[in-house]
Amino acid sequence: MTRPAARNGSRASADRLARLLNLVPYLLARPGIEIAEAAGDLGVTERQLREDLELLWVCGLPGYGPGDLIDMAFDGDRVTITYDAGIDRPLRLTPDEALALVVALRMLAETPGVANREAVERALAKIEDAGDLVGAPVAVRLPGDTRRVEALRAAVEGGKALRITYYTAARDETTERVIDPLRMLMVGGRAYVEAWCRRAEAVRLFRGDRIDAITELGEPAAVPPQAVPHDLTEGVFRPSADLPLITLRIGRGERWITEYYPCERVEAGDGDQWLVSLRVTDLGWARRFVLGLGPEVTVVAPVELAEQVRATAAAALDAYAVPTPTAVPRPAEVEPERTPSGDPAVAGRTQ
């Protein structure tokens, strides 16, 4: 219930910041302007403008002493800026800043799942025109297989149910599913199809590079009312208390785990070792994860995971073991017979 309010608060803060950045140049060009007239020009109430002016009074240059802060003089209901702290013109983008925005907007325009592509393209056109960057030689390509992404986008935008062959890395298995697409999106540089999975009877995310085959069915996508898209603002994987918790003892060389995976607890151990606890989708994934790490990692908990890792490692070692060859006794040497002429004859030769 608080998330929409938080978003509205962020939007209001961004609007106020933009207004404050332009307020000083506006007042510098109109010394002695009445607060009521300025509020009307800026589209805010007089109360809001007075609050903005009070905030400006404590803004300025690093050091933030009395001589560094924006200063102004009031004469009744009129205001005049007496010290601008360098904010004497509206904010302008440097060429490098404009180019960075152009690249970001072009990338956004190519990203699957963007709800309002037209708004992105309009903003892009304005920035390119203002920064004289129309036709700038900037090529933006999404990471991964572009042809696969385009094929998935076309299938999702077709509005049909899809039959896919999908590899699930967590269980190391390939399954066939019928899905009703909701949207396509990019998260962490990877393309995903979010859809209602008829097999799981729930909303699922399917990574594009793990879809081995896709067939468009002759029926429209039938997304049930209870199908709600996931909130992916914090990434695809969101740890929860119902997922298995594993604890590993890691050495210095494996500390990258704490930066790459969301950890619930990180504690210093003996010497350079750390104790790290994190949630995983299932123990099968955790077993393959641990086996892929170096020798500086030991499973502390749960015991079941430690046993699985030990058994799999032992089986792998057995598969690589070379059996000791069994010694074969040499046949006894037979003294060759002698012919009357004295030439040796091979024993057992047919006469």
Coordinates of N, CA, C and O in Angstrom, one line a residue, residues 27-131:
L27 N 14.2 34.5 -11.2 CA 14.1 35.7 -10.3 C 15.2 36.7 -10.6 O 15.0 37.9 -10.5
L28 N 16.4 36.2 -11.1 CA 17.5 37.2 -11.5 C 17.0 38.0 -12.6 O 17.3 39.2 -12.7
A29 N 16.2 37.5 -13.5 CA 15.7 38.2 -14.7 C 14.6 39.1 -14.3 O 14.2 40.0 -15.1
R30 N 14.0 39.0 -13.1 CA 12.8 39.8 -12.7 C 13.0 40.3 -11.3 O 12.3 39.9 -10.4
P31 N 14.0 41.1 -11.0 CA 14.2 41.6 -9.7 C 13.0 42.4 -9.2 O 12.4 43.2 -9.9
G32 N 12.7 42.1 -7.9 CA 11.6 42.8 -7.3 C 10.2 42.3 -7.7 O 9.2 42.9 -7.4
I33 N 10.1 41.1 -8.3 CA 8.8 40.6 -8.8 C 8.0 40.2 -7.6 O 8.5 39.8 -6.5
E34 N 6.7 40.4 -7.7 CA 5.7 40.0 -6.6 C 5.7 38.5 -6.6 O 5.7 37.8 -7.6
I35 N 5.6 38.0 -5.3 CA 5.5 36.5 -5.1 C 4.3 35.9 -5.8 O 4.3 34.8 -6.4
A36 N 3.2 36.6 -5.7 CA 2.0 36.1 -6.4 C 2.1 36.0 -7.9 O 1.7 35.0 -8.5
E37 N 2.8 37.0 -8.5 CA 3.0 36.9 -10.0 C 3.9 35.8 -10.3 O 3.7 35.0 -11.3
A38 N 5.0 35.6 -9.5 CA 6.0 34.5 -9.8 C 5.3 33.2 -9.6 O 5.6 32.2 -10.4
A39 N 4.5 33.0 -8.6 CA 3.8 31.7 -8.4 C 2.9 31.4 -9.6 O 2.8 30.3 -10.0
G40 N 2.2 32.4 -10.1 CA 1.4 32.2 -11.3 C 2.2 31.8 -12.5 O 1.8 30.9 -13.2
D41 N 3.3 32.4 -12.7 CA 4.2 32.1 -13.8 C 4.7 30.6 -13.7 O 4.9 29.9 -14.7
L42 N 5.0 30.2 -12.5 CA 5.7 28.9 -12.2 C 4.7 27.8 -12.0 O 5.0 26.6 -11.9
G43 N 3.4 28.2 -12.0 CA 2.3 27.1 -11.8 C 2.3 26.5 -10.4 O 1.9 25.3 -10.3
V44 N 2.6 27.3 -9.4 CA 2.5 26.8 -8.0 C 1.8 27.7 -7.2 O 1.5 28.9 -7.6
T45 N 1.4 27.3 -6.0 CA 0.7 28.3 -5.0 C 1.8 29.2 -4.4 O 3.0 28.9 -4.4
E46 N 1.3 30.3 -3.8 CA 2.2 31.2 -3.1 C 2.9 30.5 -2.0 O 4.0 30.7 -1.7
R47 N 2.1 29.6 -1.3 CA 2.7 28.9 -0.1 C 3.9 28.0 -0.6 O 4.9 28.0 0.0
Q48 N 3.6 27.3 -1.7 CA 4.7 26.5 -2.2 C 5.9 27.3 -2.6 O 7.1 26.9 -2.4
L49 N 5.7 28.4 -3.3 CA 6.8 29.3 -3.7 C 7.6 29.8 -2.5 O 8.8 29.8 -2.5
R50 N 6.9 30.2 -1.4 CA 7.6 30.6 -0.2 C 8.4 29.5 0.4 O 9.5 29.7 0.9
E51 N 7.9 28.3 0.4 CA 8.6 27.1 0.9 C 9.9 26.9 0.0 O 11.0 26.5 0.5
D52 N 9.7 27.1 -1.3 CA 10.9 26.9 -2.2 C 12.0 28.0 -1.9 O 13.2 27.7 -1.9
L53 N 11.5 29.2 -1.6 CA 12.5 30.3 -1.3 C 13.2 30.0 0.0 O 14.4 30.3 0.1
E54 N 12.5 29.5 1.0 CA 13.1 29.1 2.2 C 14.2 28.0 2.1 O 15.2 28.0 2.7
L55 N 13.9 27.1 1.2 CA 14.9 26.0 0.9 C 16.1 26.5 0.2 O 17.2 26.2 0.5
L56 N 15.8 27.5 -0.8 CA 17.0 28.1 -1.5 C 17.9 28.8 -0.6 O 19.1 28.9 -0.8
W57 N 17.4 29.3 0.5 CA 18.2 30.1 1.4 C 19.3 29.3 2.0 O 20.3 29.8 2.5
V58 N 19.2 27.9 2.1 CA 20.2 27.1 2.7 C 21.0 26.3 1.6 O 21.6 25.3 1.9
C59 N 20.9 26.7 0.3 CA 21.6 26.1 -0.8 C 22.7 27.0 -1.2 O 22.6 28.2 -1.1
G60 N 23.8 26.4 -1.8 CA 24.9 27.2 -2.3 C 26.1 26.4 -2.6 O 25.9 25.2 -3.1
L61 N 27.2 26.9 -2.5 CA 28.5 26.3 -2.9 C 29.1 25.5 -1.7 O 28.8 25.8 -0.6
P62 N 30.0 24.5 -2.1 CA 30.6 23.7 -1.0 C 31.3 24.7 0.0 O 31.9 25.7 -0.4
G63 N 31.3 24.3 1.2 CA 31.7 25.1 2.3 C 30.4 25.5 3.1 O 30.4 25.5 4.3
Y64 N 29.4 26.0 2.3 CA 28.1 26.2 2.8 C 28.1 27.2 4.0 O 27.3 27.0 5.0
G65 N 29.1 28.1 4.0 CA 29.0 29.2 5.0 C 28.1 30.3 4.5 O 27.6 30.3 3.4
P66 N 27.9 31.3 5.4 CA 27.0 32.4 5.0 C 27.3 33.1 3.7 O 26.5 33.5 3.0
G67 N 28.6 33.2 3.4 CA 29.0 33.8 2.1 C 28.9 32.9 0.9 O 29.1 33.4 -0.2
D68 N 28.6 31.7 1.1 CA 28.5 30.7 0.0 C 27.1 30.4 -0.4 O 26.8 29.7 -1.4
L69 N 26.1 30.8 0.4 CA 24.7 30.4 0.2 C 24.0 31.5 -0.7 O 24.3 32.6 -0.7
I70 N 23.0 31.0 -1.4 CA 22.1 31.9 -2.1 C 21.4 32.9 -1.2 O 21.0 32.5 -0.1
D71 N 21.4 34.1 -1.6 CA 20.8 35.1 -0.7 C 19.8 35.9 -1.5 O 19.9 36.0 -2.7
M72 N 18.8 36.5 -0.8 CA 17.8 37.2 -1.4 C 17.2 38.3 -0.4 O 17.5 38.2 0.8
A73 N 16.6 39.3 -1.0 CA 16.0 40.4 -0.2 C 14.5 40.4 -0.4 O 14.0 40.3 -1.6
F74 N 13.7 40.6 0.7 CA 12.3 40.7 0.6 C 11.9 42.2 0.9 O 12.4 42.8 1.8
D75 N 11.0 42.7 0.1 CA 10.4 44.0 0.3 C 8.9 43.8 0.2 O 8.3 43.9 -0.9
G76 N 8.3 43.6 1.4 CA 6.9 43.3 1.4 C 6.6 41.9 0.7 O 7.2 40.9 1.2
D77 N 5.8 41.9 -0.3 CA 5.5 40.7 -1.1 C 6.4 40.6 -2.3 O 6.1 39.8 -3.2
R78 N 7.5 41.3 -2.4 CA 8.4 41.2 -3.5 C 9.7 40.6 -3.1 O 10.1 40.7 -1.9
V79 N 10.4 39.9 -4.0 CA 11.6 39.2 -3.8 C 12.7 39.6 -4.8 O 12.3 39.7 -6.0
T80 N 13.9 39.7 -4.4 CA 15.0 40.0 -5.3 C 16.2 39.1 -4.9 O 16.6 39.0 -3.7
I81 N 16.8 38.4 -5.9 CA 18.0 37.6 -5.6 C 19.2 38.6 -5.5 O 19.5 39.3 -6.4
T82 N 20.0 38.5 -4.4 CA 21.1 39.3 -4.2 C 22.5 38.6 -4.4 O 23.5 39.2 -4.6
Y83 N 22.4 37.2 -4.3 CA 23.6 36.4 -4.6 C 23.1 35.1 -5.1 O 22.3 34.4 -4.5
D84 N 23.6 34.7 -6.3 CA 23.0 33.6 -7.0 C 23.9 32.3 -6.9 O 23.5 31.2 -7.4
A85 N 25.1 32.4 -6.2 CA 25.9 31.2 -6.0 C 26.2 30.5 -7.3 O 26.4 29.3 -7.4
G86 N 26.3 31.2 -8.4 CA 26.7 30.6 -9.7 C 25.5 30.1 -10.5 O 25.7 29.7 -11.7
I87 N 24.3 30.0 -9.9 CA 23.2 29.5 -10.7 C 22.5 30.7 -11.4 O 21.4 31.2 -11.0
D88 N 23.2 31.2 -12.4 CA 22.7 32.4 -13.1 C 22.0 32.1 -14.4 O 21.7 33.0 -15.2
R89 N 21.8 30.9 -14.8 CA 21.2 30.5 -16.0 C 20.5 29.2 -15.9 O 20.9 28.3 -15.0
P90 N 19.5 28.9 -16.7 CA 18.8 27.6 -16.6 C 19.8 26.4 -16.9 O 20.8 26.6 -17.6
L91 N 19.5 25.3 -16.3 CA 20.4 24.1 -16.5 C 20.4 23.7 -17.9 O 19.4 23.6 -18.6
R92 N 21.7 23.5 -18.4 CA 21.9 23.1 -19.8 C 22.7 21.8 -19.8 O 23.6 21.7 -18.9
L93 N 22.5 20.9 -20.7 CA 23.3 19.7 -20.8 C 24.6 20.0 -21.6 O 24.6 20.7 -22.6
T94 N 25.7 19.4 -21.1 CA 26.9 19.5 -21.8 C 26.8 18.5 -23.0 O 25.9 17.6 -23.0
P95 N 27.6 18.7 -24.0 CA 27.6 17.7 -25.2 C 27.7 16.3 -24.7 O 27.1 15.4 -25.2
D96 N 28.6 16.0 -23.7 CA 28.8 14.7 -23.2 C 27.6 14.1 -22.5 O 27.2 13.0 -22.7
E97 N 26.9 15.0 -21.7 CA 25.7 14.6 -21.0 C 24.6 14.3 -22.0 O 23.8 13.4 -21.8
A98 N 24.5 15.2 -23.0 CA 23.4 15.0 -24.0 C 23.6 13.7 -24.8 O 22.7 12.9 -25.0
L99 N 24.9 13.4 -25.1 CA 25.2 12.1 -25.8 C 24.9 10.9 -25.0 O 24.4 9.9 -25.5
A100 N 25.2 11.0 -23.7 CA 24.9 9.9 -22.8 C 23.4 9.7 -22.7 O 22.9 8.5 -22.7
L101 N 22.6 10.7 -22.7 CA 21.2 10.6 -22.7 C 20.6 10.0 -24.0 O 19.7 9.2 -24.0
V102 N 21.2 10.4 -25.1 CA 20.8 9.9 -26.4 C 21.1 8.4 -26.4 O 20.2 7.6 -26.9
V103 N 22.2 7.9 -26.0 CA 22.5 6.5 -25.9 C 21.6 5.7 -25.1 O 21.0 4.7 -25.4
A104 N 21.3 6.3 -23.9 CA 20.4 5.6 -22.9 C 19.0 5.5 -23.5 O 18.3 4.5 -23.4
L105 N 18.5 6.6 -24.1 CA 17.1 6.6 -24.7 C 17.0 5.7 -25.9 O 16.0 5.0 -26.1
R106 N 18.1 5.6 -26.7 CA 18.1 4.7 -27.8 C 18.0 3.3 -27.4 O 17.4 2.4 -27.9
M107 N 18.8 3.0 -26.3 CA 18.8 1.6 -25.7 C 17.4 1.3 -25.2 O 16.8 0.2 -25.3
L108 N 16.8 2.3 -24.5 CA 15.4 2.1 -24.0 C 14.4 1.9 -25.1 O 13.5 1.1 -24.9
A109 N 14.5 2.6 -26.2 CA 13.6 2.4 -27.3 C 13.7 1.0 -27.9 O 12.7 0.5 -28.4
E110 N 14.9 0.4 -27.8 CA 15.1 -0.9 -28.3 C 14.7 -2.0 -27.3 O 14.8 -3.2 -27.7
T111 N 14.5 -1.7 -26.1 CA 14.3 -2.7 -25.0 C 12.9 -3.2 -25.1 O 11.9 -2.5 -25.2
P112 N 12.7 -4.6 -25.2 CA 11.4 -5.2 -25.2 C 10.6 -4.8 -23.9 O 11.2 -4.7 -22.9
G113 N 9.3 -4.6 -24.1 CA 8.5 -4.4 -23.0 C 8.3 -3.0 -22.6 O 7.6 -2.7 -21.6
V114 N 8.9 -2.0 -23.3 CA 8.7 -0.6 -23.0 C 7.3 -0.2 -23.3 O 6.8 -0.4 -24.4
A115 N 6.6 0.3 -22.3 CA 5.1 0.5 -22.4 C 4.8 1.6 -23.4 O 3.9 1.5 -24.2
N116 N 5.5 2.8 -23.3 CA 5.2 3.9 -24.1 C 6.4 4.3 -24.9 O 7.2 5.2 -24.6
R117 N 6.6 3.6 -26.0 CA 7.8 3.8 -26.9 C 7.7 5.1 -27.5 O 8.7 5.8 -27.8
E118 N 6.5 5.6 -27.8 CA 6.3 6.9 -28.5 C 6.9 8.1 -27.6 O 7.5 9.0 -28.1
A119 N 6.6 8.0 -26.3 CA 7.1 9.0 -25.4 C 8.7 9.0 -25.3 O 9.3 10.1 -25.3
V120 N 9.3 7.8 -25.4 CA 10.7 7.7 -25.4 C 11.3 8.3 -26.7 O 12.3 9.1 -26.7
E121 N 10.6 8.1 -27.8 CA 11.1 8.6 -29.1 C 10.9 10.1 -29.2 O 11.8 10.8 -29.7
R122 N 9.9 10.6 -28.6 CA 9.7 12.1 -28.5 C 10.8 12.8 -27.7 O 11.3 13.8 -28.1
A123 N 11.1 12.2 -26.5 CA 12.1 12.7 -25.7 C 13.5 12.7 -26.4 O 14.3 13.6 -26.3
L124 N 13.7 11.6 -27.1 CA 15.0 11.4 -27.8 C 15.1 12.5 -28.9 O 16.2 13.1 -29.1
A125 N 14.0 12.7 -29.6 CA 14.0 13.7 -30.7 C 14.3 15.1 -30.1 O 15.1 15.9 -30.7
K126 N 13.8 15.5 -29.0 CA 14.0 16.8 -28.4 C 15.4 16.9 -28.0 O 16.0 18.0 -28.2
I127 N 16.0 15.9 -27.4 CA 17.4 16.0 -26.9 C 18.3 16.1 -28.1 O 19.3 16.9 -28.1
E128 N 18.1 15.3 -29.1 CA 18.9 15.3 -30.3 C 18.9 16.6 -31.0 O 19.9 17.2 -31.4
D129 N 17.7 17.2 -31.0 CA 17.6 18.5 -31.7 C 18.2 19.6 -30.8 O 18.9 20.5 -31.4
A130 N 18.0 19.6 -29.5 CA 18.6 20.6 -28.7 C 20.1 20.5 -28.6 O 20.8 21.6 -28.5
G131 N 20.6 19.3 -28.7 CA 22.1 19.2 -28.6 C 22.8 19.0 -29.9 O 24.0 18.7 -30.0

